[in-house]
Amino acid sequence: MEIREVVERDARREAVPILRQLWSDADSDEILAWTGEDDYHLFGGFVDGELVAVAGVLVRSVLHHARHAWLYDLVVDESQRSEGYGTELVEFVEAWARERDCESVALASPLAKTDVHEYYDELEFDQWGYVIEKGL
């Protein structure tokens, strides 16, 4: 799999159907807008020129984390899952984050997604807390 940053609007538009597999309640224009924000990095995994997986990352420094890469989006197209593409993307993001002096890669996941938690556990991610929020 070839991994590269997806920057141009038309290329990001190609990623929207894959991202909607994770963010099904977001509309296409909304997804296209946030993937174009200056500090958001969208990486695409391509097999034979076809986009099969994406990862969206922001680099942040906040009180509860030192400088880190926050993995907002990791989605492998449903028809391409279980081929190792997600793991390749995570490993790419880890290397990319190290190059930018990040101390960790972090993410949030819904409590009910136990299969996702097991996946990240296999990749040696540590669950150290909960994300807690209140809608306004």
Short mmCIF file of N, CA, C and O in Angstrom, two decimals:
data_model
loop_
_atom_site.label_atom_id
_atom_site.label_comp_id
_atom_site.label_asym_id
_atom_site.label_seq_id
_atom_site.Cartn_x
_atom_site.Cartn_y
_atom_site.Cartn_z
N MET A 1 0.85 -1.18 0.00
CA MET A 1 0.00 0.00 0.00
C MET A 1 0.89 1.24 0.00
O MET A 1 1.84 1.32 0.78
N GLU A 2 0.56 2.18 -0.85
CA GLU A 2 1.24 3.48 -0.87
C GLU A 2 0.46 4.44 0.01
O GLU A 2 -0.77 4.53 -0.11
N ILE A 3 1.15 5.14 0.90
CA ILE A 3 0.49 6.10 1.79
C ILE A 3 1.03 7.48 1.48
O ILE A 3 2.24 7.68 1.40
N ARG A 4 0.11 8.42 1.30
CA ARG A 4 0.51 9.80 1.06
C ARG A 4 -0.56 10.75 1.62
O ARG A 4 -1.72 10.36 1.80
N GLU A 5 -0.13 11.98 1.89
CA GLU A 5 -1.08 12.97 2.38
C GLU A 5 -2.01 13.38 1.25
O GLU A 5 -1.58 13.59 0.12
N VAL A 6 -3.28 13.49 1.58
CA VAL A 6 -4.32 13.87 0.63
C VAL A 6 -4.66 15.33 0.93
O VAL A 6 -5.23 15.63 1.97
N VAL A 7 -4.28 16.21 0.02
CA VAL A 7 -4.40 17.64 0.28
C VAL A 7 -5.41 18.33 -0.64
O VAL A 7 -6.26 19.08 -0.17
N GLU A 8 -5.31 18.08 -1.91
CA GLU A 8 -6.15 18.78 -2.88
C GLU A 8 -7.63 18.45 -2.66
O GLU A 8 -7.99 17.33 -2.30
N ARG A 9 -8.48 19.43 -2.92
CA ARG A 9 -9.92 19.28 -2.67
C ARG A 9 -10.52 18.08 -3.40
O ARG A 9 -11.29 17.32 -2.82
N ASP A 10 -10.17 17.89 -4.66
CA ASP A 10 -10.72 16.75 -5.41
C ASP A 10 -10.28 15.42 -4.81
O ASP A 10 -11.04 14.47 -4.77
N ALA A 11 -9.04 15.36 -4.35
CA ALA A 11 -8.54 14.13 -3.73
C ALA A 11 -9.24 13.90 -2.39
O ALA A 11 -9.60 12.76 -2.05
N ARG A 12 -9.46 14.97 -1.63
CA ARG A 12 -10.18 14.84 -0.36
C ARG A 12 -11.62 14.42 -0.61
O ARG A 12 -12.19 13.65 0.16
N ARG A 13 -12.21 14.90 -1.69
CA ARG A 13 -13.59 14.52 -2.04
C ARG A 13 -13.67 13.00 -2.27
O ARG A 13 -14.66 12.36 -1.92
N GLU A 14 -12.62 12.42 -2.84
CA GLU A 14 -12.57 10.97 -3.05
C GLU A 14 -12.57 10.22 -1.72
O GLU A 14 -13.06 9.10 -1.63
N ALA A 15 -12.04 10.86 -0.67
CA ALA A 15 -11.97 10.22 0.65
C ALA A 15 -13.29 10.29 1.41
O ALA A 15 -13.51 9.52 2.35
N VAL A 16 -14.18 11.19 1.02
CA VAL A 16 -15.42 11.41 1.76
C VAL A 16 -16.27 10.14 1.91
O VAL A 16 -16.73 9.84 3.01
N PRO A 17 -16.50 9.35 0.85
CA PRO A 17 -17.32 8.14 1.05
C PRO A 17 -16.71 7.16 2.07
O PRO A 17 -17.45 6.50 2.80
N ILE A 18 -15.40 7.09 2.13
CA ILE A 18 -14.76 6.22 3.12
C ILE A 18 -14.95 6.82 4.51
O ILE A 18 -15.33 6.10 5.45
N LEU A 19 -14.74 8.12 4.66
CA LEU A 19 -14.93 8.77 5.96
C LEU A 19 -16.37 8.67 6.44
O LEU A 19 -16.63 8.55 7.64
N ARG A 20 -17.32 8.68 5.51
CA ARG A 20 -18.73 8.56 5.90
C ARG A 20 -19.05 7.18 6.47
O ARG A 20 -20.07 7.01 7.14
N GLN A 21 -18.19 6.20 6.24
CA GLN A 21 -18.39 4.88 6.86
C GLN A 21 -18.16 4.95 8.37
O GLN A 21 -18.69 4.13 9.12
N LEU A 22 -17.40 5.96 8.81
CA LEU A 22 -17.21 6.21 10.24
C LEU A 22 -18.17 7.30 10.73
O LEU A 22 -18.78 7.17 11.78
N TRP A 23 -18.27 8.37 9.98
CA TRP A 23 -19.07 9.53 10.35
C TRP A 23 -20.36 9.56 9.51
O TRP A 23 -20.58 10.49 8.75
N SER A 24 -21.21 8.57 9.69
CA SER A 24 -22.40 8.43 8.85
C SER A 24 -23.42 9.54 9.08
O SER A 24 -24.27 9.78 8.21
N ASP A 25 -23.36 10.23 10.20
CA ASP A 25 -24.32 11.30 10.46
C ASP A 25 -23.83 12.67 9.98
O ASP A 25 -24.54 13.66 10.10
N ALA A 26 -22.62 12.73 9.42
CA ALA A 26 -22.08 13.97 8.87
C ALA A 26 -22.36 14.00 7.37
O ALA A 26 -22.26 12.98 6.70
N ASP A 27 -22.68 15.19 6.85
CA ASP A 27 -22.89 15.24 5.41
C ASP A 27 -21.56 15.44 4.69
O ASP A 27 -20.55 15.82 5.28
N SER A 28 -21.56 15.16 3.41
CA SER A 28 -20.34 15.17 2.61
C SER A 28 -19.64 16.52 2.63
O SER A 28 -18.41 16.58 2.73
N ASP A 29 -20.40 17.62 2.55
CA ASP A 29 -19.79 18.95 2.55
C ASP A 29 -19.11 19.25 3.88
O ASP A 29 -18.05 19.87 3.91
N GLU A 30 -19.72 18.81 4.97
CA GLU A 30 -19.14 19.01 6.29
C GLU A 30 -17.80 18.26 6.40
O GLU A 30 -16.81 18.81 6.89
N ILE A 31 -17.77 17.03 5.94
CA ILE A 31 -16.54 16.24 5.98
C ILE A 31 -15.48 16.88 5.10
O ILE A 31 -14.32 17.03 5.51
N LEU A 32 -15.85 17.29 3.92
CA LEU A 32 -14.91 17.93 3.02
C LEU A 32 -14.32 19.20 3.65
O LEU A 32 -13.13 19.46 3.53
N ALA A 33 -15.14 19.95 4.36
CA ALA A 33 -14.67 21.18 5.01
C ALA A 33 -13.65 20.88 6.09
O ALA A 33 -12.58 21.49 6.13
N TRP A 34 -13.94 19.92 7.00
CA TRP A 34 -12.98 19.71 8.09
C TRP A 34 -11.69 19.05 7.60
O TRP A 34 -10.64 19.27 8.19
N THR A 35 -11.76 18.27 6.54
CA THR A 35 -10.51 17.68 6.04
C THR A 35 -9.63 18.72 5.36
O THR A 35 -8.45 18.44 5.12
N GLY A 36 -10.17 19.90 5.09
CA GLY A 36 -9.40 20.96 4.46
C GLY A 36 -8.85 21.98 5.44
O GLY A 36 -8.18 22.93 5.03
N GLU A 37 -9.14 21.82 6.72
CA GLU A 37 -8.63 22.76 7.71
C GLU A 37 -7.10 22.70 7.75
O GLU A 37 -6.50 21.64 7.56
N ASP A 38 -6.48 23.85 8.00
CA ASP A 38 -5.03 23.99 7.89
C ASP A 38 -4.22 22.99 8.72
O ASP A 38 -3.22 22.48 8.27
N ASP A 39 -4.67 22.70 9.92
CA ASP A 39 -3.85 21.85 10.80
C ASP A 39 -4.27 20.37 10.77
O ASP A 39 -3.69 19.55 11.46
N TYR A 40 -5.25 20.03 9.96
CA TYR A 40 -5.71 18.65 9.82
C TYR A 40 -4.92 17.98 8.70
O TYR A 40 -4.78 18.53 7.61
N HIS A 41 -4.39 16.82 8.98
CA HIS A 41 -3.63 16.06 7.98
C HIS A 41 -4.40 14.79 7.66
O HIS A 41 -4.67 13.97 8.53
N LEU A 42 -4.75 14.65 6.39
CA LEU A 42 -5.47 13.46 5.92
C LEU A 42 -4.51 12.61 5.11
O LEU A 42 -3.94 13.07 4.12
N PHE A 43 -4.30 11.40 5.57
CA PHE A 43 -3.43 10.46 4.86
C PHE A 43 -4.29 9.40 4.20
O PHE A 43 -5.25 8.90 4.79
N GLY A 44 -3.93 9.07 2.97
CA GLY A 44 -4.66 8.06 2.24
C GLY A 44 -3.78 6.86 1.95
O GLY A 44 -2.59 7.01 1.65
N GLY A 45 -4.37 5.69 2.05
CA GLY A 45 -3.70 4.46 1.66
C GLY A 45 -4.24 4.02 0.31
O GLY A 45 -5.45 3.85 0.15
N PHE A 46 -3.34 3.85 -0.66
CA PHE A 46 -3.73 3.53 -2.03
C PHE A 46 -3.18 2.16 -2.43
O PHE A 46 -2.00 1.87 -2.20
N VAL A 47 -4.02 1.36 -3.02
CA VAL A 47 -3.62 0.05 -3.56
C VAL A 47 -3.97 0.08 -5.05
O VAL A 47 -5.13 0.29 -5.41
N ASP A 48 -2.96 -0.11 -5.87
CA ASP A 48 -3.14 -0.04 -7.32
C ASP A 48 -3.85 1.24 -7.73
O ASP A 48 -4.74 1.24 -8.59
N GLY A 49 -3.48 2.36 -7.08
CA GLY A 49 -4.05 3.66 -7.41
C GLY A 49 -5.41 3.95 -6.82
O GLY A 49 -5.93 5.05 -6.95
N GLU A 50 -6.01 2.97 -6.14
CA GLU A 50 -7.35 3.14 -5.55
C GLU A 50 -7.23 3.45 -4.07
O GLU A 50 -6.50 2.78 -3.33
N LEU A 51 -7.93 4.48 -3.62
CA LEU A 51 -7.96 4.84 -2.21
C LEU A 51 -8.75 3.79 -1.44
O LEU A 51 -9.93 3.55 -1.74
N VAL A 52 -8.10 3.13 -0.47
CA VAL A 52 -8.77 2.06 0.28
C VAL A 52 -8.88 2.37 1.77
O VAL A 52 -9.63 1.70 2.48
N ALA A 53 -8.12 3.37 2.25
CA ALA A 53 -8.13 3.66 3.68
C ALA A 53 -7.66 5.09 3.91
O ALA A 53 -6.89 5.64 3.12
N VAL A 54 -8.13 5.68 5.01
CA VAL A 54 -7.73 7.04 5.36
C VAL A 54 -7.48 7.16 6.85
O VAL A 54 -8.04 6.41 7.66
N ALA A 55 -6.62 8.12 7.19
CA ALA A 55 -6.36 8.46 8.59
C ALA A 55 -6.28 9.97 8.68
O ALA A 55 -5.57 10.61 7.90
N GLY A 56 -7.02 10.56 9.62
CA GLY A 56 -7.01 11.99 9.84
C GLY A 56 -6.37 12.31 11.17
O GLY A 56 -6.75 11.74 12.20
N VAL A 57 -5.40 13.24 11.17
CA VAL A 57 -4.56 13.48 12.34
C VAL A 57 -4.38 14.97 12.58
O VAL A 57 -4.19 15.74 11.63
N LEU A 58 -4.36 15.36 13.84
CA LEU A 58 -3.96 16.71 14.28
C LEU A 58 -2.85 16.56 15.30
O LEU A 58 -2.88 15.66 16.14
N VAL A 59 -1.87 17.45 15.27
CA VAL A 59 -0.83 17.48 16.29
C VAL A 59 -1.23 18.53 17.32
O VAL A 59 -1.58 19.65 16.96
N ARG A 60 -1.18 18.15 18.58
CA ARG A 60 -1.60 19.03 19.67
C ARG A 60 -0.68 18.90 20.88
O ARG A 60 -0.06 17.87 21.09
N SER A 61 -0.68 19.95 21.68
CA SER A 61 -0.06 19.93 23.01
C SER A 61 -1.10 20.52 23.96
O SER A 61 -1.52 21.66 23.80
N VAL A 62 -1.53 19.71 24.92
CA VAL A 62 -2.50 20.14 25.91
C VAL A 62 -2.06 19.63 27.27
O VAL A 62 -1.15 18.79 27.37
N LEU A 63 -2.70 20.11 28.32
CA LEU A 63 -2.27 19.77 29.67
C LEU A 63 -2.23 18.28 29.95
O LEU A 63 -1.30 17.78 30.56
N HIS A 64 -3.25 17.54 29.51
CA HIS A 64 -3.31 16.12 29.85
C HIS A 64 -2.43 15.26 28.95
O HIS A 64 -2.25 14.08 29.22
N HIS A 65 -1.91 15.82 27.89
CA HIS A 65 -0.99 15.11 27.00
C HIS A 65 0.14 16.05 26.63
O HIS A 65 -0.10 17.22 26.37
N ALA A 66 1.34 15.54 26.57
CA ALA A 66 2.42 16.31 25.98
C ALA A 66 2.13 16.40 24.48
O ALA A 66 1.06 16.01 24.02
N ARG A 67 3.07 16.88 23.72
CA ARG A 67 2.86 16.97 22.27
C ARG A 67 2.49 15.59 21.74
O ARG A 67 3.21 14.62 21.97
N HIS A 68 1.37 15.50 21.04
CA HIS A 68 0.87 14.22 20.58
C HIS A 68 0.15 14.37 19.24
O HIS A 68 -0.25 15.47 18.86
N ALA A 69 -0.01 13.29 18.57
CA ALA A 69 -0.83 13.23 17.36
C ALA A 69 -2.16 12.62 17.75
O ALA A 69 -2.20 11.52 18.30
N TRP A 70 -3.23 13.37 17.52
CA TRP A 70 -4.57 12.88 17.83
C TRP A 70 -5.14 12.27 16.55
O TRP A 70 -5.31 12.95 15.55
N LEU A 71 -5.42 10.99 16.61
CA LEU A 71 -5.95 10.24 15.48
C LEU A 71 -7.47 10.34 15.51
O LEU A 71 -8.13 9.64 16.27
N TYR A 72 -8.01 11.27 14.72
CA TYR A 72 -9.45 11.48 14.70
C TYR A 72 -10.17 10.45 13.85
O TYR A 72 -11.29 10.05 14.17
N ASP A 73 -9.56 10.10 12.76
CA ASP A 73 -10.24 9.24 11.80
C ASP A 73 -9.30 8.15 11.33
O ASP A 73 -8.19 8.44 10.88
N LEU A 74 -9.71 6.93 11.45
CA LEU A 74 -9.02 5.79 10.82
C LEU A 74 -10.11 4.92 10.24
O LEU A 74 -10.90 4.32 10.99
N VAL A 75 -10.17 4.89 8.92
CA VAL A 75 -11.23 4.13 8.26
C VAL A 75 -10.66 3.37 7.08
O VAL A 75 -9.99 3.96 6.23
N VAL A 76 -10.93 2.09 7.06
CA VAL A 76 -10.62 1.27 5.90
C VAL A 76 -11.95 0.98 5.21
O VAL A 76 -12.93 0.63 5.88
N ASP A 77 -11.98 1.14 3.90
CA ASP A 77 -13.20 0.87 3.16
C ASP A 77 -13.71 -0.52 3.50
O ASP A 77 -12.93 -1.48 3.59
N GLU A 78 -15.01 -0.63 3.71
CA GLU A 78 -15.61 -1.91 4.14
C GLU A 78 -15.20 -3.08 3.26
O GLU A 78 -14.96 -4.18 3.75
N SER A 79 -15.06 -2.84 1.97
CA SER A 79 -14.72 -3.93 1.06
C SER A 79 -13.25 -4.34 1.14
O SER A 79 -12.85 -5.35 0.56
N GLN A 80 -12.44 -3.55 1.88
CA GLN A 80 -11.00 -3.80 1.95
C GLN A 80 -10.52 -4.16 3.36
O GLN A 80 -9.31 -4.23 3.59
N ARG A 81 -11.43 -4.35 4.29
CA ARG A 81 -11.04 -4.60 5.68
C ARG A 81 -10.43 -5.98 5.83
O ARG A 81 -10.61 -6.87 5.01
N SER A 82 -9.64 -6.13 6.89
CA SER A 82 -8.94 -7.38 7.25
C SER A 82 -7.80 -7.71 6.30
O SER A 82 -7.37 -8.85 6.22
N GLU A 83 -7.30 -6.69 5.61
CA GLU A 83 -6.14 -6.87 4.73
C GLU A 83 -4.87 -6.27 5.33
O GLU A 83 -3.82 -6.32 4.71
N GLY A 84 -4.98 -5.68 6.53
CA GLY A 84 -3.83 -5.07 7.19
C GLY A 84 -3.62 -3.60 6.86
O GLY A 84 -2.65 -3.00 7.32
N TYR A 85 -4.52 -3.01 6.08
CA TYR A 85 -4.34 -1.62 5.67
C TYR A 85 -4.46 -0.64 6.83
O TYR A 85 -3.74 0.35 6.90
N GLY A 86 -5.36 -0.90 7.76
CA GLY A 86 -5.50 -0.03 8.93
C GLY A 86 -4.24 -0.02 9.77
O GLY A 86 -3.77 1.03 10.19
N THR A 87 -3.68 -1.19 9.98
CA THR A 87 -2.45 -1.29 10.76
C THR A 87 -1.30 -0.57 10.06
O THR A 87 -0.51 0.13 10.70
N GLU A 88 -1.22 -0.70 8.74
CA GLU A 88 -0.18 0.03 7.99
C GLU A 88 -0.35 1.53 8.18
O GLU A 88 0.65 2.25 8.35
N LEU A 89 -1.58 2.01 8.14
CA LEU A 89 -1.81 3.43 8.33
C LEU A 89 -1.45 3.88 9.74
O LEU A 89 -0.85 4.94 9.92
N VAL A 90 -1.82 3.11 10.75
CA VAL A 90 -1.47 3.45 12.12
C VAL A 90 0.05 3.51 12.27
O VAL A 90 0.58 4.46 12.87
N GLU A 91 0.76 2.54 11.73
CA GLU A 91 2.22 2.55 11.82
C GLU A 91 2.80 3.76 11.09
O GLU A 91 3.77 4.37 11.56
N PHE A 92 2.21 4.13 9.96
CA PHE A 92 2.64 5.33 9.25
C PHE A 92 2.44 6.57 10.11
O PHE A 92 3.33 7.42 10.23
N VAL A 93 1.26 6.69 10.72
CA VAL A 93 0.96 7.84 11.57
C VAL A 93 1.93 7.89 12.75
O VAL A 93 2.41 8.97 13.12
N GLU A 94 2.24 6.75 13.33
CA GLU A 94 3.20 6.72 14.44
C GLU A 94 4.57 7.26 14.00
O GLU A 94 5.17 8.09 14.70
N ALA A 95 5.06 6.82 12.85
CA ALA A 95 6.35 7.28 12.34
C ALA A 95 6.28 8.78 12.01
O ALA A 95 7.21 9.53 12.33
N TRP A 96 5.20 9.21 11.37
CA TRP A 96 5.00 10.61 11.03
C TRP A 96 5.00 11.46 12.30
O TRP A 96 5.61 12.53 12.34
N ALA A 97 4.33 11.00 13.35
CA ALA A 97 4.26 11.73 14.61
C ALA A 97 5.64 11.81 15.28
O ALA A 97 6.01 12.86 15.83
N ARG A 98 6.39 10.71 15.25
CA ARG A 98 7.75 10.74 15.82
C ARG A 98 8.61 11.81 15.14
O ARG A 98 9.36 12.51 15.80
N GLU A 99 8.49 11.90 13.81
CA GLU A 99 9.25 12.89 13.05
C GLU A 99 8.88 14.32 13.45
O GLU A 99 9.66 15.24 13.21
N ARG A 100 7.73 14.52 14.04
CA ARG A 100 7.27 15.83 14.46
C ARG A 100 7.37 16.01 15.97
O ARG A 100 6.69 16.84 16.56
N ASP A 101 8.21 15.20 16.59
CA ASP A 101 8.50 15.28 18.03
C ASP A 101 7.29 15.05 18.92
O ASP A 101 7.20 15.59 20.01
N CYS A 102 6.36 14.22 18.46
CA CYS A 102 5.23 13.84 19.30
C CYS A 102 5.68 12.73 20.24
O CYS A 102 6.49 11.88 19.89
N GLU A 103 5.11 12.75 21.43
CA GLU A 103 5.42 11.73 22.42
C GLU A 103 4.45 10.56 22.38
O GLU A 103 4.73 9.51 22.97
N SER A 104 3.32 10.74 21.69
CA SER A 104 2.35 9.66 21.62
C SER A 104 1.37 9.91 20.48
O SER A 104 1.31 11.00 19.92
N VAL A 105 0.61 8.86 20.18
CA VAL A 105 -0.56 8.95 19.31
C VAL A 105 -1.74 8.61 20.20
O VAL A 105 -1.70 7.62 20.95
N ALA A 106 -2.77 9.43 20.17
CA ALA A 106 -3.94 9.23 21.02
C ALA A 106 -5.21 9.29 20.18
O ALA A 106 -5.21 9.82 19.07
N LEU A 107 -6.29 8.73 20.72
CA LEU A 107 -7.57 8.74 20.04
C LEU A 107 -8.68 8.50 21.05
O LEU A 107 -8.42 8.13 22.19
N ALA A 108 -9.89 8.74 20.62
CA ALA A 108 -11.07 8.44 21.43
C ALA A 108 -11.89 7.39 20.68
O ALA A 108 -11.87 7.34 19.45
N SER A 109 -12.61 6.58 21.44
CA SER A 109 -13.44 5.54 20.85
C SER A 109 -14.68 5.34 21.71
O SER A 109 -14.58 5.34 22.93
N PRO A 110 -15.85 5.17 21.08
CA PRO A 110 -17.07 4.93 21.86
C PRO A 110 -16.95 3.68 22.73
O PRO A 110 -16.35 2.68 22.32
N LEU A 111 -17.52 3.74 23.91
CA LEU A 111 -17.45 2.62 24.85
C LEU A 111 -17.94 1.31 24.25
O LEU A 111 -17.40 0.25 24.52
N ALA A 112 -18.96 1.38 23.42
CA ALA A 112 -19.58 0.17 22.87
C ALA A 112 -18.71 -0.52 21.82
O ALA A 112 -18.98 -1.67 21.46
N LYS A 113 -17.69 0.12 21.34
CA LYS A 113 -16.87 -0.43 20.25
C LYS A 113 -15.76 -1.32 20.80
O LYS A 113 -14.57 -1.06 20.60
N THR A 114 -16.12 -2.39 21.45
CA THR A 114 -15.13 -3.26 22.09
C THR A 114 -14.17 -3.89 21.07
O THR A 114 -13.00 -4.10 21.38
N ASP A 115 -14.65 -4.15 19.86
CA ASP A 115 -13.76 -4.70 18.84
C ASP A 115 -12.69 -3.69 18.45
O ASP A 115 -11.53 -4.05 18.20
N VAL A 116 -13.04 -2.42 18.43
CA VAL A 116 -12.06 -1.36 18.15
C VAL A 116 -11.04 -1.29 19.27
O VAL A 116 -9.83 -1.17 19.03
N HIS A 117 -11.51 -1.39 20.52
CA HIS A 117 -10.61 -1.34 21.67
C HIS A 117 -9.63 -2.52 21.62
O HIS A 117 -8.43 -2.35 21.90
N GLU A 118 -10.11 -3.69 21.26
CA GLU A 118 -9.24 -4.86 21.14
C GLU A 118 -8.20 -4.66 20.05
O GLU A 118 -7.03 -5.03 20.20
N TYR A 119 -8.61 -4.05 18.94
CA TYR A 119 -7.70 -3.78 17.83
C TYR A 119 -6.55 -2.88 18.30
O TYR A 119 -5.37 -3.20 18.09
N TYR A 120 -6.89 -1.78 18.97
CA TYR A 120 -5.84 -0.87 19.43
C TYR A 120 -5.01 -1.49 20.55
O TYR A 120 -3.81 -1.21 20.67
N ASP A 121 -5.62 -2.34 21.35
CA ASP A 121 -4.86 -3.07 22.37
C ASP A 121 -3.80 -3.95 21.71
O ASP A 121 -2.65 -4.00 22.17
N GLU A 122 -4.15 -4.61 20.62
CA GLU A 122 -3.19 -5.43 19.88
C GLU A 122 -2.05 -4.59 19.30
O GLU A 122 -0.93 -5.08 19.13
N LEU A 123 -2.33 -3.31 19.03
CA LEU A 123 -1.30 -2.40 18.51
C LEU A 123 -0.53 -1.72 19.64
O LEU A 123 0.23 -0.78 19.40
N GLU A 124 -0.76 -2.16 20.88
CA GLU A 124 -0.06 -1.70 22.08
C GLU A 124 -0.43 -0.28 22.50
O GLU A 124 0.38 0.43 23.08
N PHE A 125 -1.67 0.12 22.20
CA PHE A 125 -2.19 1.37 22.74
C PHE A 125 -2.68 1.08 24.15
O PHE A 125 -3.22 0.00 24.42
N ASP A 126 -2.50 2.04 25.06
CA ASP A 126 -2.95 1.88 26.44
C ASP A 126 -4.20 2.70 26.68
O ASP A 126 -4.25 3.88 26.34
N GLN A 127 -5.21 2.08 27.27
CA GLN A 127 -6.39 2.81 27.69
C GLN A 127 -6.10 3.34 29.08
O GLN A 127 -5.93 2.58 30.02
N TRP A 128 -6.04 4.64 29.20
CA TRP A 128 -5.69 5.22 30.50
C TRP A 128 -6.81 6.07 31.09
O TRP A 128 -6.71 6.56 32.20
N GLY A 129 -7.89 6.25 30.34
CA GLY A 129 -8.97 7.08 30.86
C GLY A 129 -10.17 7.04 29.95
O GLY A 129 -10.28 6.17 29.08
N TYR A 130 -11.05 7.98 30.15
CA TYR A 130 -12.27 8.10 29.37
C TYR A 130 -12.36 9.50 28.78
O TYR A 130 -11.86 10.45 29.37
N VAL A 131 -13.01 9.61 27.65
CA VAL A 131 -13.39 10.91 27.13
C VAL A 131 -14.79 11.17 27.66
O VAL A 131 -15.68 10.35 27.50
N ILE A 132 -14.96 12.29 28.33
CA ILE A 132 -16.26 12.63 28.92
C ILE A 132 -16.69 13.96 28.33
O ILE A 132 -15.90 14.90 28.25
N GLU A 133 -17.95 14.03 27.88
CA GLU A 133 -18.41 15.26 27.26
C GLU A 133 -19.87 15.50 27.60
O GLU A 133 -20.59 14.58 28.01
N LYS A 134 -20.29 16.72 27.39
CA LYS A 134 -21.68 17.11 27.59
C LYS A 134 -22.08 17.96 26.40
O LYS A 134 -21.44 18.94 26.08
N GLY A 135 -23.11 17.53 25.70
CA GLY A 135 -23.61 18.29 24.57
C GLY A 135 -24.24 19.60 25.03
O GLY A 135 -24.85 19.67 26.09
N LEU A 136 -24.07 20.62 24.22
CA LEU A 136 -24.64 21.94 24.56
C LEU A 136 -25.63 22.39 23.50
O LEU A 136 -25.54 22.03 22.37
#
